[in-house]
Structure formats: C-alpha cells, structure tokens
Amino acid sequence: MAENGMDHGSEKKYGQFHRRVFESNAALFAVAATVAILIGGIVEIIPMFTPAGTEHSEAITPYTPLEVAGRDIYVSEGCYLCHSQWVRPMRAEILRYGPWSRAWEYQYDRPFQLGSRRIGPDLHRVGNKYPDAWHYEHMRDPRSTTPGSVMPPYPWLLDDRIDPEDVRASVIALRKTGTPYTDEDVAGVEESLAEQGAAIVARLATAGIETTPDRSIVALIAYLQRLGVEGRAELEAQGVEY
Amino acid sequence: MSAATAAPGRIVVDYDDDIVRKFFLATVIWGVVGMLVGVIIALQLAWWPANLGLPWTTFGRLRPLHTNAVIFAFAGNICFTGIYHSMQRLLKTRMWSDTLSKIHFWGWQLIIVSAAITYPLGITQSREYAELIWPIDVAVTLIWVVFAINFFGTLAIRKVKHIYVAIWFYMSFVITIAVLHIVNNLAMPATFLRSYPIYSGMTDALVQWWYGHNAVGFFLTTPFLGLMYYYLPKAADRPIYSYRLSIIHFWGLIFLYIWAGPHHLLYSGLPDWAQTLGMVFSIMLLAPSWGGMLNGLLTLKGAWHKLRTDPILKFMVVGVTFYGMSTFEGPMMSIRSVNGLAHFTNWVVGHVHSGALGWNGMLTFAVLYWLLPRLWNREVAYPKMVTQHFWLATIGIVIYTVAMWAAGLMEGLQWRAVNDAGQLANPIFIDIVHRLEPFYWLRLLGGTLYFLGAVMMLINVFKTIRGPERVAAAAPATAPAS
C-alpha cells in the first residue's frame, strides 16, 4: 500500500501542483475551502435583502398579540411536521386549497412555517374555512370533526393558559426584528389579548362551548383563522384569477 | 520503556485513543436511542393511538428528537470518532489538546441531552434540523469552536507535511458547519426559551434550507467521505483508486453543494432565479458525488473477493452504493417537474433514509466494527453476528425505501389527479391518508429490522469490551531492563 493510501502512479501535473501548494499548507487549504463554500450562499442569500428578493405588501398586517401566542403554540407543537403552509401554483393544489401562496403573504412569519411534508392537508388557506367551534372540537378530538383522522388529540390546549407578559416579550422581540409594532401595540398587549379572545369565546359560546379568553386553544384558533385570509382578499381585490 | 525500543527512522507517537473510545461508545448508544425513536414515530403514523395522548409524546414533538438524535448524536459522534482516530494517525501526532478533546466530548453529549429534554417539552424553534433553542445554539457554537481549535491545532503540530484527502473532507466539515450554524441561527431572544429569527418569510426559508441542505452536505456527506477515504483503503488493504479524482470531486463537491438549498423551495414564493439556481446546481452535483462513489468502489479493484468473507467490506460497499443511489435520486428530485410530484410526499422520506440508513448508517457500522477490536485490543465477541447485522440492515433498508417510494408516488399522484369534469379525483384528503396505511406498516417493519441490527451491534460491542484482552504475539511482553 502506497503512502497514505495514495496511488502516486496516477498523478499528473495539476495533481502535483495541488499537492505542492495545498496539501502541505493547512492554512492555505482552509482559506481556499472557506472561499469555495461561501460563494454559493453569498450569491443566493444577499439578493434576498434587495428588491430582487423581497416582496412586500401593505395588505398583510402584523400578527395580533393573540395570533402571536397562537403561532408560538403552532411552532411549539411542531405542527409544520405534518402540515405545510404552502399552496403551490398547480391546478390541483389551487382546487384543493385556494390561491397559491405569494412571497409577501409570509412577510411577518418568524420562523417561516412552510413545512416539507403533508401528512395532513395544507393550512395556508385554512383561515375562515371552518367555524371556531370546528377547530375547538378538532383539537380536542380530531376524529369528532374528521372521521378516520390520524392526528393525535391536543386536549391540553383546552386547559393551558397563555401568560400576557410572555406574549408581550414575544411582541417586543418581534418588534426588534423589524415587525412594525408601535409603542401602543406593546403597551396594549393585555387589552388586545382580552378583546380578541373574548370575541372568539363568544363565538364558541354560540356553539355551546364554554371557555375563557386566556386559553391556549383560543390563541391557536385566532392564529389558524387568519391564515391566508388577508392574502386571498388582496388577490381578489387585485382581480387575480386563480 | 525507553524510546530506543522504536525502530530507527520511525516516529513513536502516543495517540489519545481514550477520546476515540468515548466517541465510539456514544455513537453506539445514541444510534440505538435515535433509531428507537424513529421506530416509535413510524408506529405513530401507522397507528395514531401510539401518540399516547400525552403532550410529550406526540409525533410533532418526537420527530425532531429522532432527526436530531440520528444526525447530530449518531452521525455526529461517528464523525468525531473517526476524525480523532484517523487524523492523529494521518498526521502522526497526538491531538493538540487532550483537555479540548474532553470538553468537546462532554459538551457535545450535554447538548444532545438538552435536545432530548427540550423537544418533548415543546421547547423548539421548529426550523427543520435547526430546532434547538438559542441558548443551546450558543453552546453548540462554543463547543464547535473548541473542536475547531483542537482540529487546526493538531494540523499545526503535525509530523508529516502532506495532508491526506480524508483531512480535506474533515476540514470542510469543521469550517462549513460553523458558518451554516451561526448564520442560520441568528435570532432575537424573547425569553430564555424562545427567540425569533432575524430573517422573515421567504428569506428565512431560503437561509434555513441553505443550512438544511448543507447539513446533509457537510454533516452527512463530507465527513463521511473522509471516513471512507481512510477506512475503506484500510479495510480493503488497497490504495485509493485515483488521486486526481479525489482532488476534482472534493473541490467540485464543496463548491457545488452550497448552492443546492433552494431545491427545497421549488414552486414557492422564492424568486424564480433562486429556484433555478438551486435546481441547476443540484443536477451538477451528481458529478462530484459519483466521483466520490466511484473512487470508493474502484478502490476495491482486485479485492472484490474479500467481500465474500469480510462483513466490514460488505457494510462499506453497500454504504457507498447507497451513497451513489441517493445522490442520483436527489438531483432527479431537484428537477422542477419531478419535484412537483415528489415534494411533500413519502418519497422524500424514502430518499432521506436511503441516504441516512444506507450511506451514513452502513458506513458507520463498518467503521465501528473495524475499530472495535483495535481500540480495545480484544477479539470481536460474536463475529457471526456482524454478518447477521449486515443482512438485517440491508433487508430493512430495502423494505423501507421501496415502501416509501410506493407510498410517495401514490399520494403524489392522487393529490394531483383531476377528473374529466376538471374536479379533484380525490377531494377528501383523509381518503388518501388511509390508503398509505399498509405502506406505513411495511416501513415500520423495515425500520424495525434496521433497529434490531443496531441492537445486535450494541450487544456485540459491550460483550467484546468485557472480554479478555488479546495477548500480544509480536511485541515482547517483558522488555529487558535497561
């Protein structure tokens, strides 16, 4: 066996160049490798921060505090592992889910939740598709609304409560990343939570469901019910055919 | 014992094999744990009551535990095992710092334990393969810096001038994972347990898949190619087939890989130019990938007969072959129209596992079985069990991938099927879910066989370690007093 397992017999000139210049100089090798692995990322990622990459729309508003709390639950439970939020521009997908997903619809999504697998259906246009009570029952027992569903039940969301101070911390952090919340938004987190929560509780009450505005399920419903709604309205206002 | 016992002209180096043994055992144990969680979540898909009705055991919380355990714990620890073992020998020097080696080892295991605690509690970023929350991300960064200092420190004190190809691949691993991890995890903390990425929407998606795809490239590919370049020639007792090919495919691979991330976002809101770049570079990636596969397989030229008797070579050949198959399948799935069918389906899961079980797993087993008698200076306790493990694993992978191909094609086609009236042929989503059930049971069978093979290895390893030490035949047992 040749030294280091190398077959010297197959060496040609540039092999010798590589051997002389790179293979005996660890620092030079490391620098060259670093340059090689940086180029692709720079070319693809940097333009995303320019007009060539970003699409922004005034039609999409930042998540309300209750929706932020609901989204945190969505993230925490790993919903994205079974449900995508990404309708692709294909006939069958548009028929099944609605208008295909535009980049600007995600502008306030941190982290993005496009997902990579559809064990269950896509959720990007699930907002307003079902009544609040449907979601409540579905999370309590998925088979009560979707016979034969393979989704696990999430009854703890019906009992768990959200902490307004925790939500405020999220809103403040999101504001620091660039989400356009105002001072009033930050100061009014508690009030906003109570107001939007009460509206959902009232709608649930009409279906005979009793709960309180600070339950996790209420926040999750608030989040799910806004998914894709503003985007669809904007596309319809623009008269985009789909 | 004096240095005079060494033959003239030979360097005597006191290698640190204790750290190698530590990483070795961590690989074996975490491998079994990670695969067990895989079996559990496979059962959950076939039979939902296996979610157990508890918050901590739902599929959504356990899947990241499975992926992180097999990638960062099982695959990560074998990379460190192989690197600490082979780089000392290739550079003819002990690691630069034993202390840093130990910090690296214990720090890494602590990170894995913290992942295993946080995920079931629902404490996660939910960014695929980067789910760890920000304080653990900081810990990963620190431990990686410790590893990098030790790695380059060892290169600096090397006793041989020439740097062998395995080390090139290790180097790209050390550098690229640092870049990917840091850039991808830049975030604004809200609380100790929660943060929000500095990127939003499609930019976050692009950065994340630049990371995610290159975690495959630089965590599951380049260090494993490094292992292949060291352990395959050792096991086959043949030199590497082509030195020139190793140069071309190394630079080709690391340059092209980094561009391929956007193939995870085809037909999304990502700008078309970025999607196309991702697709084109993914297809080009076939060339350097197969360069590595061919260099590995052709190294066996003249040694193929050894395959009949040597289970280690069997593992290696199947591993490298699966590398070739999944790096052919990957570029095909990156073609926009093929991706349109494959994306979101079980086909992707099958593809990932042909790489993970076939390439990473099989090569890992080969390296572990090759190291086992050498690291502990003991005969393998159950040599026949090694061959049995090989067949169990191979049959398991085949059942797994075939089941997932079939399931993926079926659901992809049924989702998109439109009847003559222009309506969905399968408008009820759950109907398609139910048709997948037989395939999920089949996948569970394949995965269980693979898992049982790993359990056999665990038994074999611990029985071997507890066995009697080999009696050294060549070296004099007692040197004359000098």
XYZ file of C-alpha atoms in Angstrom:
724
model
C 0.000 0.000 0.000
C 1.397 3.377 -1.035
C 1.962 6.117 1.471
C -1.341 7.346 2.916
C -3.172 5.059 0.582
C -2.420 7.344 -2.351
C -1.740 5.988 -5.788
C 1.190 8.068 -6.962
C 1.153 6.395 -10.345
C -1.967 8.250 -11.487
C -0.596 11.670 -10.646
C -0.463 14.245 -13.400
C 0.879 17.761 -13.460
C -2.011 19.567 -11.799
C -2.086 16.842 -9.197
C 1.474 17.756 -8.360
C 0.524 21.425 -8.237
C -2.322 20.657 -5.838
C -0.016 18.509 -3.736
C 2.709 21.135 -3.566
C 0.518 24.178 -2.947
C -2.472 22.965 -0.949
C -1.717 19.603 0.567
C 1.262 20.803 2.537
C -0.254 24.063 3.718
C -3.180 23.652 6.111
C -3.897 27.371 6.436
C -3.989 27.957 2.694
C -6.166 24.885 2.241
C -8.595 26.106 4.898
C -8.833 29.559 3.309
C -9.420 28.091 -0.162
C -12.097 25.733 1.160
C -13.795 28.595 3.014
C -13.920 30.690 -0.164
C -15.324 27.727 -2.089
C -18.172 27.168 0.358
C -19.052 30.852 0.772
C -19.669 31.777 -2.861
C -22.968 29.962 -3.405
C -24.531 31.214 -0.199
C -23.487 34.804 -0.866
C -24.876 34.776 -4.404
C -28.203 33.302 -3.329
C -28.854 34.923 0.034
C -27.597 38.513 -0.277
C -30.045 39.466 -3.095
C -32.920 38.427 -0.824
C -32.317 41.636 1.110
C -32.698 43.722 -2.074
C -35.799 44.428 -4.201
C -34.828 41.416 -6.354
C -35.637 39.101 -3.494
C -38.204 40.616 -1.212
C -41.859 41.125 -1.960
C -43.736 43.304 0.475
C -47.416 44.147 0.663
C -49.327 46.674 2.728
C -52.281 44.281 2.592
C -50.684 41.971 5.124
C -50.828 43.190 8.732
C -48.603 42.006 11.587
C -49.997 39.252 13.798
C -52.079 40.466 16.735
C -50.791 39.536 20.222
C -53.294 36.663 20.428
C -52.228 35.436 16.982
C -48.568 35.679 18.044
C -49.406 33.499 21.058
C -51.277 31.064 18.813
C -48.410 30.930 16.373
C -45.999 30.207 19.239
C -48.185 27.199 20.118
C -48.186 26.088 16.470
C -44.376 26.317 16.496
C -44.050 24.632 19.878
C -46.201 21.626 18.933
C -44.294 21.108 15.681
C -47.453 21.351 13.543
C -45.270 22.052 10.479
C -44.004 18.475 10.581
C -47.393 17.273 9.273
C -48.962 20.402 7.765
C -47.459 22.661 5.124
C -48.365 26.332 4.721
C -47.525 26.491 1.075
C -50.036 26.176 -1.759
C -48.100 25.602 -4.955
C -49.101 27.151 -8.307
C -50.626 23.954 -9.664
C -54.154 23.255 -10.813
C -54.888 20.508 -8.272
C -53.466 22.481 -5.351
C -55.464 25.587 -6.197
C -58.605 23.446 -6.498
C -57.940 21.798 -3.145
C -56.639 24.703 -1.095
C -57.189 28.045 -2.871
C -54.905 30.672 -4.439
C -51.233 29.693 -4.491
C -49.051 31.245 -1.794
C -47.320 34.529 -2.586
C -43.990 35.532 -1.001
C -45.423 38.702 0.546
C -48.008 36.728 2.473
C -45.181 35.393 4.638
C -43.547 38.767 5.287
C -44.112 38.707 9.063
C -43.509 34.967 9.535
C -40.725 34.328 12.026
C -39.875 31.493 11.856
C -41.264 30.547 8.437
C -43.557 27.511 8.654
C -43.797 26.406 5.021
C -43.170 22.816 6.038
C -41.808 19.987 3.923
C -44.315 17.192 4.378
C -48.082 16.769 4.024
C -49.087 14.011 6.400
C -52.179 16.178 6.826
C -53.552 18.840 4.462
C -52.001 22.242 3.746
C -53.075 25.005 6.139
C -52.058 28.187 4.339
C -55.672 28.979 3.369
C -57.377 27.347 6.347
C -58.478 30.714 7.794
C -62.286 31.149 7.716
C -62.683 27.695 6.166
C -64.289 26.273 9.314
C -66.080 27.892 12.273
C -64.138 28.463 15.506
C -66.064 25.635 17.167
C -64.837 23.204 14.500
C -61.216 23.963 15.459
C -62.025 23.659 19.152
C -63.580 20.219 18.684
C -60.911 19.184 16.208
C -58.094 19.899 18.643
C -59.982 18.163 21.455
C -60.639 15.079 19.345
C -59.688 15.184 15.651
C -61.965 12.233 14.873
C -65.037 14.141 16.048
C -64.734 16.504 13.066
C -62.736 14.379 10.611
C -63.773 10.733 10.889
C -60.757 8.491 10.417
C -58.228 11.266 11.112
C -54.782 10.054 12.199
C -53.934 13.257 14.074
C -53.290 12.939 17.810
C -55.678 14.833 20.107
C -54.425 18.004 21.824
C -56.773 18.241 24.859
C -54.194 20.093 26.975
C -54.590 23.136 24.729
C -58.144 23.434 26.086
C -56.810 23.772 29.635
C -53.447 25.532 29.262
C -53.411 29.301 29.678
C -51.310 31.931 27.967
C -49.390 34.479 30.018
C -49.829 38.093 28.806
C -46.302 39.019 29.963
C -44.895 36.157 27.920
C -46.803 37.385 24.870
C -45.564 40.926 25.489
C -41.970 39.620 25.499
C -42.655 37.992 22.127
C -44.159 41.166 20.671
C -41.170 43.207 21.884
C -38.695 40.721 20.378
C -40.616 40.617 17.095
C -40.605 44.414 17.030
C -36.819 44.387 17.411
C -36.531 42.097 14.370
C -38.452 44.641 12.305
C -42.137 43.819 12.667
C -43.890 47.235 12.665
C -45.483 47.205 16.116
C -45.990 50.601 17.737
C -45.451 51.622 21.355
C -49.233 51.457 21.741
C -49.232 47.868 20.456
C -46.673 46.875 23.074
C -48.480 48.715 25.852
C -51.846 47.319 24.785
C -50.911 43.637 24.591
C -53.078 42.646 27.544
C -56.076 44.611 26.341
C -55.743 43.261 22.808
C -55.477 39.687 24.061
C -58.625 40.092 26.172
C -60.595 41.753 23.385
C -59.800 39.306 20.582
C -60.044 36.376 22.992
C -63.487 37.480 24.172
C -64.763 37.613 20.598
C -63.668 34.030 19.968
C -65.101 32.888 23.317
C -68.416 34.496 22.351
C -68.466 32.685 19.001
C -67.636 29.393 20.731
C -70.459 30.044 23.220
C -72.998 30.118 20.381
C -71.926 26.530 19.659
C -72.410 25.618 23.297
C -68.678 25.622 24.175
C -67.622 27.282 27.422
C -64.065 28.536 27.772
C -62.106 31.656 28.755
C -60.171 34.134 26.566
C -56.777 33.190 28.054
C -56.811 29.520 26.992
C -54.170 28.250 24.571
C -56.896 26.891 22.279
C -58.341 30.395 21.866
C -54.955 31.744 20.786
C -54.428 28.862 18.371
C -57.873 29.415 16.840
C -57.071 33.133 16.424
C -53.904 32.210 14.523
C -55.455 29.488 12.347
C -58.433 31.665 11.435
C -56.277 34.388 9.930
C -54.086 32.092 7.843
C -54.262 33.127 4.206
C -57.253 35.429 4.693
C -55.604 38.780 4.029
C -53.656 37.359 1.110
C -56.776 35.939 -0.521
C -58.643 39.230 -0.033
C -55.782 41.172 -1.614
C -55.615 38.812 -4.589
C -59.363 39.142 -5.064
C -59.132 42.930 -4.784
C -56.443 42.877 -7.472
C -58.750 40.733 -9.581
C -56.153 37.976 -9.888
C -57.699 34.875 -11.450
C -56.886 31.557 -9.883
C 10.453 1.918 28.489
C 12.936 3.985 26.552
C 12.495 5.470 23.102
C 15.287 3.163 21.936
C 12.774 0.325 21.512
C 11.444 2.058 18.401
C 12.940 1.025 15.114
C 15.373 3.594 13.672
C 13.666 6.201 11.485
C 10.248 5.503 12.951
C 8.261 8.018 14.944
C 6.686 6.780 18.121
C 3.504 8.663 18.927
C 1.374 8.207 21.994
C -2.061 8.518 20.395
C -5.011 9.538 22.526
C -7.336 6.594 21.971
C -9.297 7.180 25.143
C -11.205 10.019 23.464
C -11.830 7.793 20.437
C -13.315 5.082 22.668
C -15.575 7.669 24.312
C -16.948 8.923 20.999
C -17.234 5.309 19.800
C -19.491 4.297 22.704
C -21.545 7.487 22.388
C -22.138 6.628 18.712
C -23.374 3.132 19.531
C -25.662 4.221 22.374
C -27.154 7.302 20.677
C -27.599 5.300 17.483
C -29.838 2.806 19.254
C -31.745 5.599 21.035
C -32.260 7.648 17.859
C -33.421 4.648 15.848
C -35.782 3.568 18.625
C -37.467 6.975 18.493
C -37.659 6.518 14.709
C -39.451 3.206 15.169
C -41.875 4.823 17.625
C -42.824 7.691 15.310
C -43.139 5.254 12.385
C -45.647 3.348 14.514
C -47.493 6.607 15.249
C -48.056 7.185 11.539
C -49.405 3.667 11.051
C -51.457 3.681 14.275
C -52.226 7.083 15.783
C -53.020 5.857 19.359
C -49.234 5.354 19.687
C -49.126 9.115 20.294
C -50.240 8.012 23.780
C -52.480 11.022 24.383
C -49.672 12.833 26.179
C -48.229 16.223 25.217
C -44.648 14.916 25.421
C -45.068 12.001 23.045
C -46.889 13.417 20.023
C -45.378 12.982 16.573
C -44.827 16.742 16.314
C -42.584 16.744 19.367
C -40.822 13.414 18.821
C -39.886 13.726 15.157
C -37.254 16.427 15.834
C -35.919 14.212 18.609
C -35.490 11.375 16.103
C -33.872 13.501 13.390
C -31.565 15.316 15.783
C -30.557 12.121 17.578
C -29.617 10.267 14.416
C -27.969 13.254 12.698
C -26.177 15.087 15.483
C -25.786 12.292 18.034
C -25.319 9.107 15.980
C -23.759 10.525 12.795
C -22.040 13.369 14.671
C -20.351 11.077 17.159
C -19.091 8.669 14.476
C -17.575 11.607 12.603
C -15.766 12.669 15.768
C -14.760 9.046 16.470
C -13.256 8.692 13.022
C -11.675 12.128 12.980
C -9.985 11.776 16.379
C -8.779 8.291 15.471
C -7.628 8.826 11.890
C -6.272 12.355 11.990
C -3.844 11.508 14.797
C -2.532 8.641 12.674
C -2.522 10.518 9.378
C -0.669 13.433 10.931
C 1.484 11.235 13.184
C 0.739 13.285 16.249
C -1.419 13.240 19.348
C -4.349 15.684 19.370
C -3.187 19.192 20.156
C -5.015 19.312 23.500
C -6.481 16.420 25.499
C -8.443 18.940 27.558
C -10.151 20.413 24.495
C -10.902 16.888 23.278
C -12.643 16.133 26.567
C -14.557 19.438 26.580
C -15.665 18.681 23.040
C -16.858 15.218 24.004
C -18.759 16.093 27.170
C -20.064 19.362 25.748
C -21.462 17.609 22.694
C -23.165 14.897 24.758
C -24.641 17.547 27.049
C -26.074 19.342 24.004
C -27.693 16.095 22.888
C -29.182 15.510 26.320
C -30.544 19.059 26.385
C -32.154 18.439 22.979
C -33.693 15.230 24.285
C -35.197 17.170 27.195
C -36.401 20.295 25.373
C -38.079 18.715 22.323
C -40.598 16.542 24.209
C -41.434 19.626 26.290
C -42.302 21.531 23.117
C -39.330 23.872 23.508
C -38.207 24.306 19.924
C -37.601 26.784 17.091
C -39.443 24.492 14.635
C -36.948 25.185 11.871
C -36.212 21.792 10.373
C -32.903 20.305 11.622
C -32.198 23.569 13.482
C -34.866 23.160 16.146
C -32.553 23.805 19.103
C -33.426 26.930 21.080
C -30.998 29.825 21.215
C -29.136 29.047 24.487
C -28.328 25.555 23.166
C -27.352 27.081 19.822
C -24.852 29.246 21.708
C -23.499 26.108 23.411
C -23.155 24.374 20.032
C -21.177 27.347 18.733
C -18.809 27.316 21.715
C -18.230 23.559 21.537
C -17.670 23.781 17.793
C -15.027 26.466 18.348
C -13.315 24.176 20.883
C -13.339 21.378 18.308
C -12.028 23.684 15.564
C -9.168 24.974 17.719
C -8.161 21.425 18.582
C -8.511 20.343 14.951
C -6.391 23.118 13.470
C -4.006 22.981 16.431
C -3.369 19.330 15.616
C -2.797 20.209 11.965
C -0.302 22.848 13.091
C 1.779 20.382 15.123
C 1.610 17.565 12.566
C 4.694 15.457 11.997
C 4.022 14.792 8.312
C 3.943 17.623 5.829
C 1.394 16.120 3.485
C -2.312 16.399 4.303
C -4.211 13.320 3.150
C -7.571 13.608 1.333
C -9.586 12.420 4.361
C -8.413 15.507 6.242
C -9.570 17.808 3.401
C -13.069 16.495 3.870
C -12.865 16.809 7.657
C -11.682 20.394 7.219
C -14.665 21.312 5.039
C -16.887 19.799 7.756
C -15.341 21.887 10.546
C -15.450 25.143 8.575
C -18.800 24.850 6.827
C -20.842 23.640 9.796
C -19.582 26.649 11.762
C -20.673 29.054 9.013
C -24.054 27.367 8.490
C -24.897 27.085 12.163
C -24.088 30.671 13.043
C -25.700 32.374 10.039
C -28.838 30.269 10.200
C -29.436 30.717 13.918
C -29.117 34.488 14.175
C -32.163 35.367 16.232
C -33.696 37.837 18.660
C -34.399 36.239 22.052
C -37.800 36.972 23.570
C -37.339 34.806 26.650
C -34.733 32.265 27.708
C -36.653 29.588 25.818
C -37.934 31.479 22.785
C -36.480 33.590 20.024
C -37.430 34.883 16.596
C -35.118 34.642 13.576
C -33.738 37.899 12.217
C -34.971 36.714 8.795
C -38.634 36.574 7.906
C -40.802 34.688 5.451
C -39.153 33.516 2.244
C -35.754 34.873 3.315
C -35.960 32.779 6.466
C -36.998 29.809 4.337
C -34.046 30.291 1.994
C -31.481 30.703 4.796
C -32.926 27.720 6.620
C -32.761 25.455 3.533
C -29.308 26.721 2.662
C -28.480 25.444 6.148
C -30.698 22.365 5.986
C -29.472 21.057 2.687
C -25.859 21.701 3.573
C -26.294 19.959 6.893
C -26.829 16.982 4.614
C -23.846 18.083 2.548
C -21.373 18.903 5.260
C -22.581 16.865 8.239
C -23.724 13.692 6.477
C -21.584 13.758 3.342
C -18.139 15.357 3.550
C -17.040 13.935 6.927
C -18.356 10.530 5.853
C -16.380 10.753 2.619
C -13.387 11.499 4.831
C -14.139 8.341 6.792
C -14.468 6.431 3.513
C -11.084 7.704 2.312
C -9.377 6.498 5.465
C -11.183 3.321 6.475
C -12.075 1.833 3.089
C -8.438 1.536 1.920
C -7.548 0.245 5.384
C -10.262 -2.411 5.385
C -9.600 -3.452 1.774
C -5.833 -3.117 2.135
C -5.742 -1.346 -1.230
C -4.652 2.183 -2.160
C -7.286 4.749 -3.165
C -8.165 4.217 -6.819
C -7.468 7.726 -8.123
C -5.694 10.619 -6.506
C -6.695 13.033 -9.273
C -10.347 12.072 -8.955
C -10.206 12.817 -5.246
C -8.964 16.358 -5.954
C -11.612 17.060 -8.594
C -14.529 15.655 -6.692
C -13.514 17.270 -3.414
C -13.452 20.808 -4.802
C -16.413 20.135 -7.065
C -18.472 18.793 -4.208
C -17.854 21.531 -1.670
C -18.274 24.322 -4.220
C -21.471 22.977 -5.805
C -23.207 21.648 -2.703
C -23.723 25.018 -1.078
C -25.896 26.261 -3.966
C -28.397 23.409 -3.851
C -30.595 24.529 -0.922
C -33.363 26.225 -2.976
C -34.399 22.860 -4.458
C -36.346 22.508 -1.199
C -38.377 25.569 -2.210
C -39.331 24.826 -5.817
C -42.786 26.199 -6.732
C -42.692 28.503 -3.695
C -42.657 32.276 -3.397
C -38.866 32.226 -3.642
C -37.716 34.255 -6.688
C -37.510 32.113 -9.820
C -33.834 32.838 -10.350
C -33.009 31.383 -6.937
C -35.166 28.301 -7.547
C -33.492 27.709 -10.894
C -30.003 28.120 -9.414
C -30.876 25.535 -6.776
C -32.159 23.098 -9.387
C -29.238 23.502 -11.797
C -26.572 23.164 -9.127
C -28.331 20.119 -7.678
C -28.155 18.403 -11.042
C -24.484 19.321 -11.452
C -23.858 17.882 -8.006
C -24.346 14.420 -9.453
C -20.863 14.543 -10.999
C -18.712 15.110 -7.894
C -20.977 12.855 -5.850
C -20.454 9.979 -8.215
C -16.761 10.839 -8.383
C -16.604 10.002 -4.682
C -18.682 6.864 -5.063
C -16.547 5.587 -7.952
C -13.315 6.371 -6.144
C -14.603 4.351 -3.211
C -15.896 1.372 -5.170
C -12.956 1.192 -7.586
C -10.579 1.129 -4.642
C -11.829 -2.435 -4.240
C -10.378 -3.308 -7.655
C -8.515 -6.543 -7.086
C -10.027 -7.002 -3.647
C -13.610 -7.884 -4.542
C -13.112 -11.475 -3.417
C -12.707 -10.202 0.134
C -16.363 -9.178 0.084
C -17.364 -12.806 0.378
C -15.855 -13.201 3.809
C -15.395 -9.736 5.270
C -18.596 -8.235 6.733
C -16.878 -4.869 7.216
C -16.308 -4.573 3.472
C -19.887 -5.678 2.882
C -21.118 -2.759 5.003
C -18.793 -0.397 3.165
C -19.738 -1.474 -0.332
C -23.471 -1.303 0.356
C -22.939 2.048 2.082
C -21.021 3.574 -0.817
C -23.520 2.102 -3.296
C -26.402 3.696 -1.417
C -24.444 6.948 -1.496
C -24.374 6.634 -5.268
C -28.060 5.805 -5.485
C -29.275 8.600 -3.250
C -27.002 11.153 -4.932
C -28.552 10.097 -8.236
C -32.080 10.240 -6.853
C -31.508 13.649 -5.229
C -30.628 15.520 -8.441
C -33.562 13.855 -10.205
C -35.937 15.003 -7.469
C -34.494 18.510 -7.801
C -35.786 18.803 -11.361
C -38.748 21.133 -11.080
C -41.337 18.876 -12.699
C -40.213 15.773 -10.795
C -40.181 17.811 -7.596
C -43.739 18.899 -8.333
C -44.773 15.288 -7.856
C -42.304 14.220 -5.154
C -42.446 17.220 -2.835
C -44.443 16.873 0.399
C -44.700 13.072 -0.140
C -43.202 9.994 1.479
C -40.868 9.724 -1.496
C -38.739 12.431 0.159
C -38.742 10.436 3.391
C -37.610 7.359 1.449
C -34.880 9.380 -0.263
C -33.577 10.733 3.030
C -33.490 7.270 4.556
C -31.726 5.645 1.617
C -29.001 8.192 2.349
C -29.195 8.037 6.136
C -29.679 4.307 6.669
C -27.859 3.206 3.537
C -24.894 5.545 3.357
C -24.393 7.045 6.812
C -25.578 4.054 8.824
C -23.797 1.325 6.874
C -20.505 3.237 6.717
C -20.801 3.965 10.433
C -21.286 0.286 11.234
C -18.275 -0.587 9.079
C -16.033 1.913 10.842
C -17.275 0.826 14.276
C -16.663 -2.876 13.590
C -13.243 -2.077 12.141
C -12.298 -0.041 15.207
C -13.803 -2.307 17.855
C -11.039 -4.948 18.120
C -8.319 -2.345 17.576
C -9.461 0.208 20.146
C -9.973 -2.299 22.931
C -7.374 -4.820 21.808
C -9.938 -7.612 22.012
C -11.425 -10.103 19.583
C -14.980 -9.313 18.492
C -17.169 -11.401 20.803
C -19.694 -12.569 18.204
C -18.107 -12.386 14.729
C -21.079 -14.099 13.041
C -23.411 -11.527 14.493
C -21.639 -8.859 12.419
C -22.710 -10.594 9.212
C -26.216 -11.100 10.593
C -26.371 -7.393 11.400
C -25.351 -6.628 7.827
C -28.162 -8.680 6.305
C -30.778 -7.432 8.740
C -29.837 -3.823 7.998
C -29.712 -4.334 4.226
C -33.088 -6.074 4.063
C -34.520 -3.415 6.372
C -33.370 -0.557 4.128
C -34.763 -2.193 1.002
C -38.189 -2.729 2.593
C -38.147 0.811 3.976
C -37.247 2.615 0.760
C -39.480 0.547 -1.512
C -42.441 1.146 0.823
C -41.784 4.878 0.851
C -41.310 5.116 -2.910
C -44.616 3.387 -3.471
C -46.375 5.474 -0.821
C -44.875 8.711 -2.122
C -45.749 8.117 -5.757
C -49.252 7.056 -4.806
C -50.067 10.056 -2.655
C -48.362 12.481 -5.048
C -50.424 11.179 -7.965
C -53.680 11.026 -6.005
C -53.311 14.559 -4.646
C -52.986 15.959 -8.158
C -55.439 13.687 -10.018
C -58.199 15.676 -11.766
C -61.196 14.044 -13.455
C -62.714 14.824 -16.852
C -65.002 17.426 -15.320
C -61.944 19.328 -14.080
C -62.549 18.433 -10.453
C -60.259 16.738 -7.965
C -60.464 12.967 -8.378
C -59.731 12.542 -4.653
C -61.284 15.581 -2.989
C -61.248 14.048 0.519
C -57.685 14.286 1.843
C -58.157 11.698 4.572
C -59.098 9.034 1.981
C -55.575 9.245 0.561
C -54.103 9.139 4.076
C -55.845 5.838 4.696
C -54.528 4.279 1.501
C -50.994 4.884 2.841
C -51.530 2.756 5.913
C -50.194 -0.563 4.521
C -47.020 1.200 3.406
C -46.576 2.700 6.862
C -46.726 -0.783 8.406
C -44.217 -2.019 5.836
C -41.919 0.896 6.610
C -42.237 0.105 10.310
C -41.138 -3.464 9.557
C -38.100 -2.272 7.557
C -37.148 0.267 10.209
C -37.534 -2.286 12.989
C -35.210 -4.733 11.237
C -32.632 -1.979 10.883
C -33.068 -1.034 14.542
C -32.674 -4.672 15.666
C -29.390 -4.824 13.753
C -28.159 -1.823 15.715
C -29.210 -3.507 18.975
C -27.184 -6.574 17.968
C -24.198 -4.308 17.455
C -24.707 -2.752 20.889
C -24.721 -6.225 22.469
C -21.664 -7.263 20.485
C -19.752 -4.131 21.466
C -20.402 -4.451 25.189
C -19.703 -8.192 25.205
C -16.438 -7.549 23.364
C -15.325 -4.838 25.749
C -15.907 -7.119 28.720
C -13.994 -9.968 27.092
C -10.355 -10.901 27.678
C -7.617 -8.734 26.236
C -5.741 -10.026 23.219
C -2.336 -11.477 24.001
C 0.238 -9.541 22.024
C 2.150 -12.018 19.867
C 4.681 -9.813 18.135
C 5.756 -7.350 20.787
C 7.865 -8.737 23.616
C 5.737 -8.991 26.723
C 8.583 -8.016 29.007
C 11.328 -5.793 27.759
C 14.734 -6.418 29.259
C 15.561 -3.926 31.966
C 17.791 -1.247 30.554
